[in-house]
Coordinates of C-alpha atoms and ligand atoms in Angstrom, one line a residue:
M1 CA 0.1 0.4 -0.1
V2 CA 1.5 3.3 -1.3
S3 CA 1.3 6.2 1.8
D4 CA -0.3 8.8 1.9
S5 CA 1.8 11.7 0.6
E6 CA 2.2 9.0 -2.5
L7 CA -1.6 8.3 -3.3
K8 CA -2.9 9.8 -6.3
V9 CA -6.5 10.4 -6.4
V10 CA -8.8 12.1 -8.9
V11 CA -12.3 12.9 -8.3
L12 CA -14.4 13.5 -11.4
G13 CA -16.9 15.8 -10.6
L14 CA -16.9 18.6 -8.5
G15 CA -20.3 19.2 -6.8
Y16 CA -21.4 19.0 -3.8
I17 CA -20.1 15.5 -2.8
G18 CA -17.2 15.2 -5.2
L19 CA -15.6 18.8 -4.6
P20 CA -16.1 18.4 -0.4
T21 CA -15.0 14.4 -0.9
A22 CA -11.7 16.0 -3.0
A23 CA -10.8 17.8 0.1
V24 CA -11.3 15.5 2.3
I25 CA -9.0 13.5 0.9
A26 CA -6.2 15.8 -0.1
R27 CA -6.4 16.5 3.8
T28 CA -5.1 13.0 4.6
G29 CA -2.0 13.9 2.6
A30 CA -3.1 12.6 -0.7
M31 CA -2.1 14.0 -4.1
V32 CA -5.5 14.7 -5.4
L33 CA -6.7 16.1 -8.7
G34 CA -10.4 17.1 -9.0
V35 CA -11.6 17.1 -12.7
D36 CA -14.8 19.0 -14.0
V37 CA -16.3 19.6 -17.6
T38 CA -16.7 23.4 -16.4
P39 CA -14.2 25.8 -16.7
S40 CA -15.3 27.9 -13.7
V41 CA -15.7 25.5 -11.7
V42 CA -12.1 24.2 -11.8
D43 CA -10.8 28.2 -12.1
T44 CA -12.5 28.8 -8.8
V45 CA -11.6 25.6 -7.0
N46 CA -7.4 26.1 -8.0
S47 CA -7.9 29.7 -6.5
G48 CA -8.5 28.3 -3.5
R49 CA -12.3 29.0 -3.3
V50 CA -15.5 27.4 -3.8
H51 CA -18.7 27.2 -5.8
I52 CA -21.1 25.7 -3.8
E53 CA -22.0 26.9 0.1
E54 CA -21.5 23.7 2.7
V55 CA -20.1 24.7 6.3
D56 CA -16.3 25.0 6.4
L57 CA -15.9 23.9 2.8
D58 CA -14.0 27.0 2.3
G59 CA -11.4 27.0 4.8
L60 CA -10.8 23.0 4.1
V61 CA -10.6 24.1 0.4
S62 CA -8.3 27.0 0.6
G63 CA -6.2 25.1 2.8
V64 CA -5.6 22.1 0.7
V65 CA -5.0 23.9 -2.4
A66 CA -2.5 26.5 -0.6
R67 CA -0.7 23.5 0.5
G68 CA -0.5 21.8 -3.0
S69 CA -2.8 18.8 -2.4
L70 CA -5.4 19.6 -4.2
R71 CA -5.8 20.7 -7.9
A72 CA -8.9 21.1 -10.6
S73 CA -8.4 20.9 -13.8
T74 CA -10.6 20.1 -17.1
Q75 CA -8.2 17.6 -18.0
I76 CA -7.8 13.7 -16.7
E77 CA -4.8 12.7 -15.4
P78 CA -3.2 9.1 -14.4
A79 CA -3.7 8.1 -11.1
D80 CA -4.2 5.1 -8.1
V81 CA -7.8 5.7 -7.5
F82 CA -10.4 7.1 -9.4
V83 CA -13.7 8.2 -7.4
I84 CA -16.5 9.5 -10.2
A85 CA -19.3 11.5 -8.7
V86 CA -21.1 12.9 -11.2
P87 CA -24.9 13.8 -11.2
T88 CA -27.6 10.8 -12.4
P89 CA -30.2 12.8 -13.3
F90 CA -33.7 11.3 -14.6
A91 CA -35.8 12.0 -17.9
E92 CA -39.3 13.1 -17.9
D93 CA -40.9 9.6 -17.7
H94 CA -38.2 9.1 -14.7
A95 CA -35.8 6.9 -16.5
P96 CA -32.2 7.8 -14.8
N97 CA -29.8 9.3 -16.8
I98 CA -26.2 7.6 -16.2
G99 CA -24.6 9.6 -19.5
Y100 CA -22.5 11.3 -17.1
V101 CA -21.0 8.3 -15.2
L102 CA -20.4 6.3 -18.4
Q103 CA -18.9 9.4 -19.9
A104 CA -16.8 9.6 -16.2
A105 CA -15.8 6.3 -17.1
T106 CA -14.6 6.5 -20.3
T107 CA -12.6 9.8 -20.0
I108 CA -10.7 7.4 -16.9
A109 CA -10.2 4.2 -19.6
A110 CA -7.5 6.7 -21.7
V111 CA -5.4 6.9 -18.7
L112 CA -6.3 3.6 -16.6
K113 CA -3.5 1.1 -15.8
A114 CA -3.0 -1.7 -14.0
G115 CA -3.5 -1.6 -10.1
D116 CA -5.6 1.5 -10.2
T117 CA -9.1 1.1 -8.4
I118 CA -12.5 2.6 -9.8
I119 CA -15.0 3.9 -7.1
L120 CA -18.6 4.9 -8.3
E121 CA -20.5 7.1 -5.6
S122 CA -23.0 8.6 -7.5
T123 CA -26.4 7.6 -6.6
S124 CA -27.2 5.4 -9.8
P125 CA -29.7 2.2 -10.5
V126 CA -29.0 -1.1 -9.8
G127 CA -26.6 -2.8 -12.3
T128 CA -24.8 0.4 -13.3
T129 CA -21.0 -0.4 -11.8
E130 CA -21.2 -3.6 -14.3
K131 CA -22.5 -1.4 -16.7
V132 CA -18.9 1.1 -16.2
R133 CA -16.8 -2.4 -16.1
D134 CA -18.4 -3.7 -19.5
L135 CA -17.4 -0.2 -20.4
L136 CA -13.9 -0.2 -19.4
A137 CA -13.6 -3.5 -20.6
Q138 CA -14.3 -2.3 -24.1
L139 CA -12.4 0.8 -24.1
R140 CA -9.3 -1.2 -22.9
P141 CA -9.1 -4.8 -24.0
D142 CA -5.4 -5.0 -23.2
L143 CA -6.6 -4.8 -19.4
R144 CA -8.5 -7.5 -17.4
V145 CA -11.5 -6.3 -15.5
P146 CA -12.8 -7.9 -12.4
G147 CA -15.6 -10.5 -12.2
R148 CA -16.0 -11.5 -16.0
T149 CA -13.8 -14.8 -16.5
G150 CA -11.9 -16.4 -13.3
E151 CA -8.8 -14.9 -13.5
A152 CA -7.5 -12.5 -11.1
A153 CA -8.2 -8.7 -12.6
D154 CA -5.9 -6.1 -13.9
V155 CA -8.0 -3.3 -11.7
A156 CA -10.4 -2.6 -9.1
I157 CA -13.8 -1.5 -9.7
A158 CA -16.5 -0.7 -7.0
Y159 CA -19.7 1.3 -6.1
C160 CA -19.3 2.8 -2.4
P161 CA -22.4 5.7 -2.0
E162 CA -22.1 8.8 -0.3
R163 CA -25.0 9.3 2.3
V164 CA -23.9 12.8 3.8
L165 CA -26.6 15.2 4.7
P166 CA -26.2 18.6 3.1
G167 CA -25.0 21.4 5.6
R168 CA -23.2 18.7 7.8
I169 CA -21.5 17.2 5.1
L170 CA -17.7 17.5 6.1
V171 CA -18.7 16.0 9.2
E172 CA -20.5 12.9 7.9
L173 CA -18.0 12.2 5.5
I174 CA -15.9 11.1 8.0
D175 CA -18.0 9.8 10.8
N176 CA -20.9 7.9 8.8
D177 CA -20.5 4.3 8.1
R178 CA -19.9 3.6 4.5
V179 CA -21.5 0.7 2.5
I180 CA -18.3 -0.8 0.0
G181 CA -19.6 -3.0 -2.9
G182 CA -17.0 -4.8 -5.0
I183 CA -17.6 -6.0 -8.4
T184 CA -15.5 -8.8 -6.6
P185 CA -14.7 -9.1 -3.1
R186 CA -11.0 -8.6 -4.3
C187 CA -12.4 -5.0 -5.6
A188 CA -14.4 -4.2 -2.3
R189 CA -11.4 -5.0 0.1
K190 CA -9.3 -2.6 -2.3
A191 CA -12.0 0.4 -2.0
L192 CA -12.3 -0.5 1.5
A193 CA -8.7 0.0 2.0
F194 CA -9.1 3.4 0.3
Y195 CA -12.0 4.8 2.3
R196 CA -10.0 3.4 5.8
R197 CA -7.8 6.4 4.8
F198 CA -10.2 9.2 5.7
V199 CA -13.6 7.6 7.2
R200 CA -14.2 7.4 11.3
G201 CA -17.6 5.2 10.5
A202 CA -17.6 1.2 10.1
C203 CA -16.8 0.7 6.2
V204 CA -18.8 -2.7 5.4
T205 CA -18.2 -4.1 2.1
T206 CA -21.3 -6.2 0.1
T207 CA -21.6 -6.9 -3.5
A208 CA -22.1 -3.9 -5.9
R209 CA -25.5 -4.5 -6.9
A210 CA -26.4 -4.6 -2.9
A211 CA -24.5 -1.3 -2.6
E212 CA -26.2 0.1 -5.2
M213 CA -29.9 -1.0 -4.2
T214 CA -28.6 0.3 -0.6
K215 CA -28.3 3.6 -1.4
L216 CA -31.7 4.1 -3.3
T217 CA -33.4 2.4 -0.2
E218 CA -32.2 4.5 2.3
N219 CA -33.9 7.6 0.5
A220 CA -36.9 5.8 -0.4
F221 CA -37.2 4.6 3.1
R222 CA -37.2 7.9 4.0
D223 CA -39.4 9.6 1.1
V224 CA -42.4 7.0 2.3
N225 CA -41.8 7.8 5.9
I226 CA -42.1 11.5 5.1
A227 CA -45.1 10.8 2.8
F228 CA -46.6 9.3 5.9
A229 CA -46.4 12.2 7.7
N230 CA -47.6 14.6 5.0
E231 CA -50.4 12.2 4.6
L232 CA -50.8 12.7 8.2
S233 CA -51.3 15.8 7.8
L234 CA -54.0 16.4 5.4
V235 CA -56.4 13.8 7.2
A236 CA -55.5 15.8 10.5
D237 CA -56.9 19.3 8.7
T238 CA -59.7 17.6 8.0
M239 CA -60.5 16.0 11.4
G240 CA -59.8 19.7 13.0
V241 CA -57.1 18.5 14.8
D242 CA -53.1 19.8 15.4
V243 CA -51.1 17.3 13.4
W244 CA -47.5 18.7 15.2
E245 CA -49.3 17.7 18.5
V246 CA -51.0 14.1 17.2
I247 CA -47.3 13.2 15.7
R248 CA -45.5 14.7 19.4
L249 CA -47.9 12.0 21.4
A250 CA -47.7 9.3 18.9
N251 CA -43.9 9.3 18.8
R252 CA -44.1 8.8 22.6
H253 CA -45.0 5.1 21.7
P254 CA -41.8 3.0 22.0
R255 CA -41.8 2.1 18.5
V256 CA -43.5 4.8 16.7
N257 CA -41.2 7.3 15.2
I258 CA -43.1 9.5 13.0
L259 CA -41.4 12.2 10.7
Q260 CA -43.1 15.8 10.1
P261 CA -44.9 17.1 7.6
G262 CA -44.0 20.2 5.3
P263 CA -44.5 21.8 2.2
G264 CA -43.5 18.5 0.4
V265 CA -39.8 17.3 -0.3
G266 CA -37.4 18.8 -2.0
G267 CA -33.3 18.8 -2.8
H268 CA -31.3 16.5 -5.4
C269 CA -31.9 13.3 -3.6
I270 CA -34.8 11.6 -2.0
A271 CA -37.1 13.8 -4.1
V272 CA -35.4 11.9 -7.2
D273 CA -33.9 8.6 -6.2
P274 CA -37.0 6.8 -5.3
W275 CA -37.8 6.9 -8.8
F276 CA -34.7 4.4 -10.2
L277 CA -36.2 1.9 -7.8
V278 CA -39.8 2.6 -9.4
H279 CA -38.4 2.4 -12.4
A280 CA -36.2 -0.4 -12.4
D281 CA -39.5 -2.9 -11.2
P282 CA -42.8 -0.7 -11.9
A283 CA -45.3 -3.5 -11.0
N284 CA -43.6 -4.1 -7.3
T285 CA -43.3 -0.3 -6.2
P286 CA -46.6 0.7 -5.9
L287 CA -46.0 2.2 -2.1
I288 CA -42.8 4.0 -3.1
R289 CA -44.3 5.6 -6.1
T290 CA -47.4 6.7 -4.0
A291 CA -45.4 8.0 -2.1
R292 CA -43.6 10.5 -4.2
L293 CA -47.4 11.1 -5.4
V294 CA -47.8 12.1 -2.2
N295 CA -45.1 14.1 -1.0
D296 CA -45.3 16.2 -4.9
G297 CA -49.3 16.5 -4.3
K298 CA -48.5 18.1 -0.6
T299 CA -46.9 21.1 -2.2
D300 CA -50.0 21.6 -4.6
H301 CA -51.9 20.9 -1.7
V302 CA -50.3 23.8 0.1
V303 CA -50.1 26.3 -2.8
A304 CA -53.7 25.9 -2.9
Q305 CA -54.0 26.6 1.1
A306 CA -51.9 29.6 0.8
A307 CA -53.8 31.2 -2.0
A308 CA -57.3 30.5 -0.1
L309 CA -55.5 32.6 2.4
V310 CA -55.0 35.1 0.0
E311 CA -58.1 35.3 -2.1
A312 CA -59.8 35.7 1.4
R313 CA -57.8 39.4 2.0
P314 CA -57.9 41.4 -1.0
G315 CA -55.3 43.8 -0.9
A316 CA -53.6 42.2 2.1
T317 CA -49.9 41.6 1.5
V318 CA -48.2 38.6 1.9
A319 CA -44.7 37.2 3.3
C320 CA -43.3 33.8 2.0
L321 CA -41.1 33.1 4.7
G322 CA -38.4 30.6 3.0
L323 CA -37.3 29.2 -0.3
A324 CA -34.4 26.3 0.3
F325 CA -35.2 22.9 0.5
K326 CA -35.2 22.9 4.1
A327 CA -33.8 24.5 7.0
N328 CA -30.5 26.5 7.5
I329 CA -29.1 26.1 4.0
D330 CA -29.0 27.9 0.8
D331 CA -30.2 25.0 -1.9
F332 CA -33.2 25.6 -4.0
R333 CA -32.6 22.4 -5.7
E334 CA -36.1 21.0 -6.4
S335 CA -37.7 23.1 -3.3
P336 CA -41.3 22.7 -2.7
A337 CA -41.1 26.3 -0.9
L338 CA -39.8 28.0 -4.2
K339 CA -42.4 26.4 -6.2
V340 CA -45.2 27.2 -4.0
A341 CA -43.7 31.1 -3.5
A342 CA -43.3 31.3 -7.0
D343 CA -46.8 29.8 -7.6
L344 CA -48.3 33.1 -5.6
A345 CA -46.2 35.4 -7.3
A346 CA -47.6 34.3 -10.2
R347 CA -51.0 34.9 -9.2
F348 CA -50.7 37.6 -6.9
G349 CA -47.9 39.8 -8.0
P350 CA -46.2 42.7 -6.2
R351 CA -48.6 41.5 -3.5
V352 CA -46.1 38.8 -2.5
A353 CA -42.8 39.4 -0.6
I354 CA -40.4 36.6 -0.4
V355 CA -38.0 36.4 2.7
E356 CA -35.0 34.3 2.6
P357 CA -32.1 34.8 4.4
Y358 CA -29.8 32.6 2.6
A359 CA -30.8 34.7 -0.8
D360 CA -28.9 38.1 -2.2
A361 CA -31.7 38.3 -4.8
L362 CA -34.6 36.3 -6.0
P363 CA -34.1 33.6 -8.3
A364 CA -35.1 33.7 -12.1
A365 CA -39.0 31.5 -11.3
F366 CA -39.6 35.1 -9.9
D367 CA -38.6 36.9 -13.1
G368 CA -41.6 39.5 -14.1
T369 CA -43.9 39.1 -11.6
G370 CA -43.6 42.0 -8.9
A371 CA -42.6 40.0 -6.1
T372 CA -39.9 41.5 -3.6
L373 CA -37.2 39.8 -1.8
I374 CA -37.4 41.6 2.2
D375 CA -35.9 40.8 5.5
I376 CA -38.0 39.6 8.3
D377 CA -38.5 42.7 10.7
T378 CA -39.7 44.3 7.5
A379 CA -42.3 41.4 6.8
I380 CA -43.4 41.6 10.3
E381 CA -44.1 45.3 10.2
A382 CA -45.4 45.2 6.5
C383 CA -47.5 41.7 5.7
A384 CA -50.5 40.8 6.9
I385 CA -50.8 37.3 5.8
M386 CA -47.3 34.8 6.5
I387 CA -46.8 31.6 4.7
V388 CA -43.7 29.5 6.5
L389 CA -42.1 27.5 3.9
V390 CA -38.9 26.5 5.2
D391 CA -38.1 26.1 9.2
H392 CA -35.0 28.5 9.1
D393 CA -33.9 29.4 12.8
V394 CA -34.6 32.8 12.1
F395 CA -38.1 32.2 11.8
R396 CA -38.6 30.0 14.3
S397 CA -37.6 32.5 16.8
V398 CA -39.9 35.1 15.8
P399 CA -42.1 35.8 19.2
L400 CA -46.0 35.2 19.2
E401 CA -46.4 39.2 20.2
E402 CA -44.8 40.1 16.9
R403 CA -47.1 38.0 14.5
R404 CA -50.6 37.5 16.6
D405 CA -52.2 39.7 14.5
K406 CA -51.2 38.2 11.2
A407 CA -53.2 35.1 9.0
V408 CA -50.6 32.6 9.1
L409 CA -50.1 29.3 7.2
D410 CA -47.2 27.3 9.1
T411 CA -46.7 24.6 6.9
R412 CA -43.5 23.3 9.1
G413 CA -45.5 23.6 12.4
I414 CA -43.1 26.0 13.8
W415 CA -45.6 28.4 15.2
P416 CA -47.5 26.3 17.6
D417 CA -48.7 29.1 19.5
Q418 CA -50.3 31.1 16.7
P419 CA -54.2 31.3 16.8
A420 CA -55.7 29.5 13.8
A421 CA -56.6 31.6 10.8
A422 CA -59.2 31.0 8.3
P423 CA -60.9 27.6 7.5
M424 CA -58.6 26.1 5.1
P425 CA -59.5 23.8 1.7
T426 CA -58.6 20.1 2.5
G427 CA -58.0 17.0 0.3
L428 CA -55.3 14.9 -0.8
R429 CA -54.4 15.9 -4.8
L430 CA -52.1 13.0 -6.2
A431 CA -49.3 14.7 -8.9
S432 CA -49.9 12.6 -12.2
Ligands
SAJ1 N1 -37.8 16.7 5.2 C1 -39.9 16.5 5.4 N2 -40.1 15.8 6.7 C2 -39.0 15.1 7.8 C3 -37.5 14.9 7.0 C4 -37.2 15.8 5.6 O1 -40.3 17.1 5.0 O2 -39.2 15.2 8.7 C5 -38.2 17.3 3.4 C6 -37.4 18.4 3.8 O3 -37.4 19.5 4.4 C7 -36.5 18.5 2.5 C8 -36.4 16.9 1.9 O4 -37.2 15.9 2.9 O5 -37.3 19.0 1.5 C9 -34.7 16.2 2.3 O6 -34.4 16.6 3.5 P1 -34.0 15.3 3.9 O7 -33.0 16.2 5.3 O8 -34.1 14.3 4.8 O9 -32.5 14.9 3.2 P2 -31.6 15.6 1.8 O10 -32.0 15.5 0.3 O11 -30.8 16.4 2.7 O12 -30.4 14.4 2.1 C10 -30.7 13.4 1.9 C11 -30.2 12.0 3.2 N3 -30.3 10.7 3.3 C12 -31.4 10.1 4.1 O13 -31.8 10.7 5.0 C13 -31.5 8.7 4.0 C14 -28.9 11.9 3.4 O14 -28.3 10.9 4.1 C15 -28.7 11.3 1.5 O15 -26.8 11.3 1.4 C16 -28.7 13.0 0.2 O16 -30.5 12.1 0.7 C17 -28.4 12.2 -1.0 O17 -27.1 12.6 -1.2 O18 -28.7 11.1 -1.4

């Protein structure tokens, strides 16, 4: 095994996972090259700065770049370990698109040599790591790939999903357990030796297919459980019961642990990954599919509730509190809060104001609507209606005396003492 300072690692894709991963590996002393197709990302990293917001990432990246252990380029170079962390989006029909993964494998093929290890971290449909192996075999017939014949292979190929939580990425990259799936047990052991260099959590080995499905299972589990909470919130509305209280009370049972309802599920993972399972086996995934529809339907339900509240108060101004997909982060991808706020802005124009401490300007979705970005103090002074869409700490701390007279729709349950506003329309709307 080469020493930390001799190990050469290439990380392909310098996004929310790739850049923190590259920086954490560089901190161990390994020589890391981050490869990205976007020149501005490469320039930013090479100047010691970051293009994404994540707690403590800026300091870490500037340190490892200054020390010379992290560089970025649009061009790949030979290395000992290649980590693929590129996006795997899905198409309109929810078919996963592994084009970026295969493109990354093609890039690696050009510099691959005997003894190298390739690890896929991107969330991927089951079987993708084998497809990477098959592509490498085709592009590099001079190298023996694993799992095809009985003989020993020249390269190791494994799947090890990232499972870090945005906002805690640098902590969870080190502390979380890792599931390492090899094409063969030998591949898994080689990848394991790599992760042991920087992971404090347990590293458990398995097959590539089991590891791929494990990742999809984790996010589908969370989606199904959030859908349960969201469905309960609709039923509780119909019953005239406070859903937050019901969940709090039910969770006192030793074997009940219900998650929190909200305006829907956002982010680039939980709202996406369950579809990979549904697409792979539609006949056997009615529950996972329905959970997706329930969570998307909850956003439509909140739009209808909010619109009714606004329509019932002609001329009153509305503050939408939050655009991020969850609390205390600046990530607006697939955000239900943004969807609700943009929908209200399109309907009610300049009556709508947005409070988002994590934004300097309103996203493009608000262009031409006349909606404005204001701070929380201005909202408290000027807006008679408040729609709580994100549970940012700064919203949580607004005391009752500052909001007692407002008409409030609190989709996150952050103001349990708020007097009830007008009656709400109810009814579950499933997205198609
Ligand atoms: N949400 C609720 N109610 C809850 C919990 C979450 O409505 O009780 C909503 C959030 O507001 C947000 C969405 O769900 O809109 C997703 O937030 P999250 O905190 O549950 O998850 P992510 O997307 O930030 O990160 C998830 C994590 N997966 C799991 O917890 C199983 C993370 O560990 C993964 O690494 C990440 O997806 C990923 O990259 O796949």
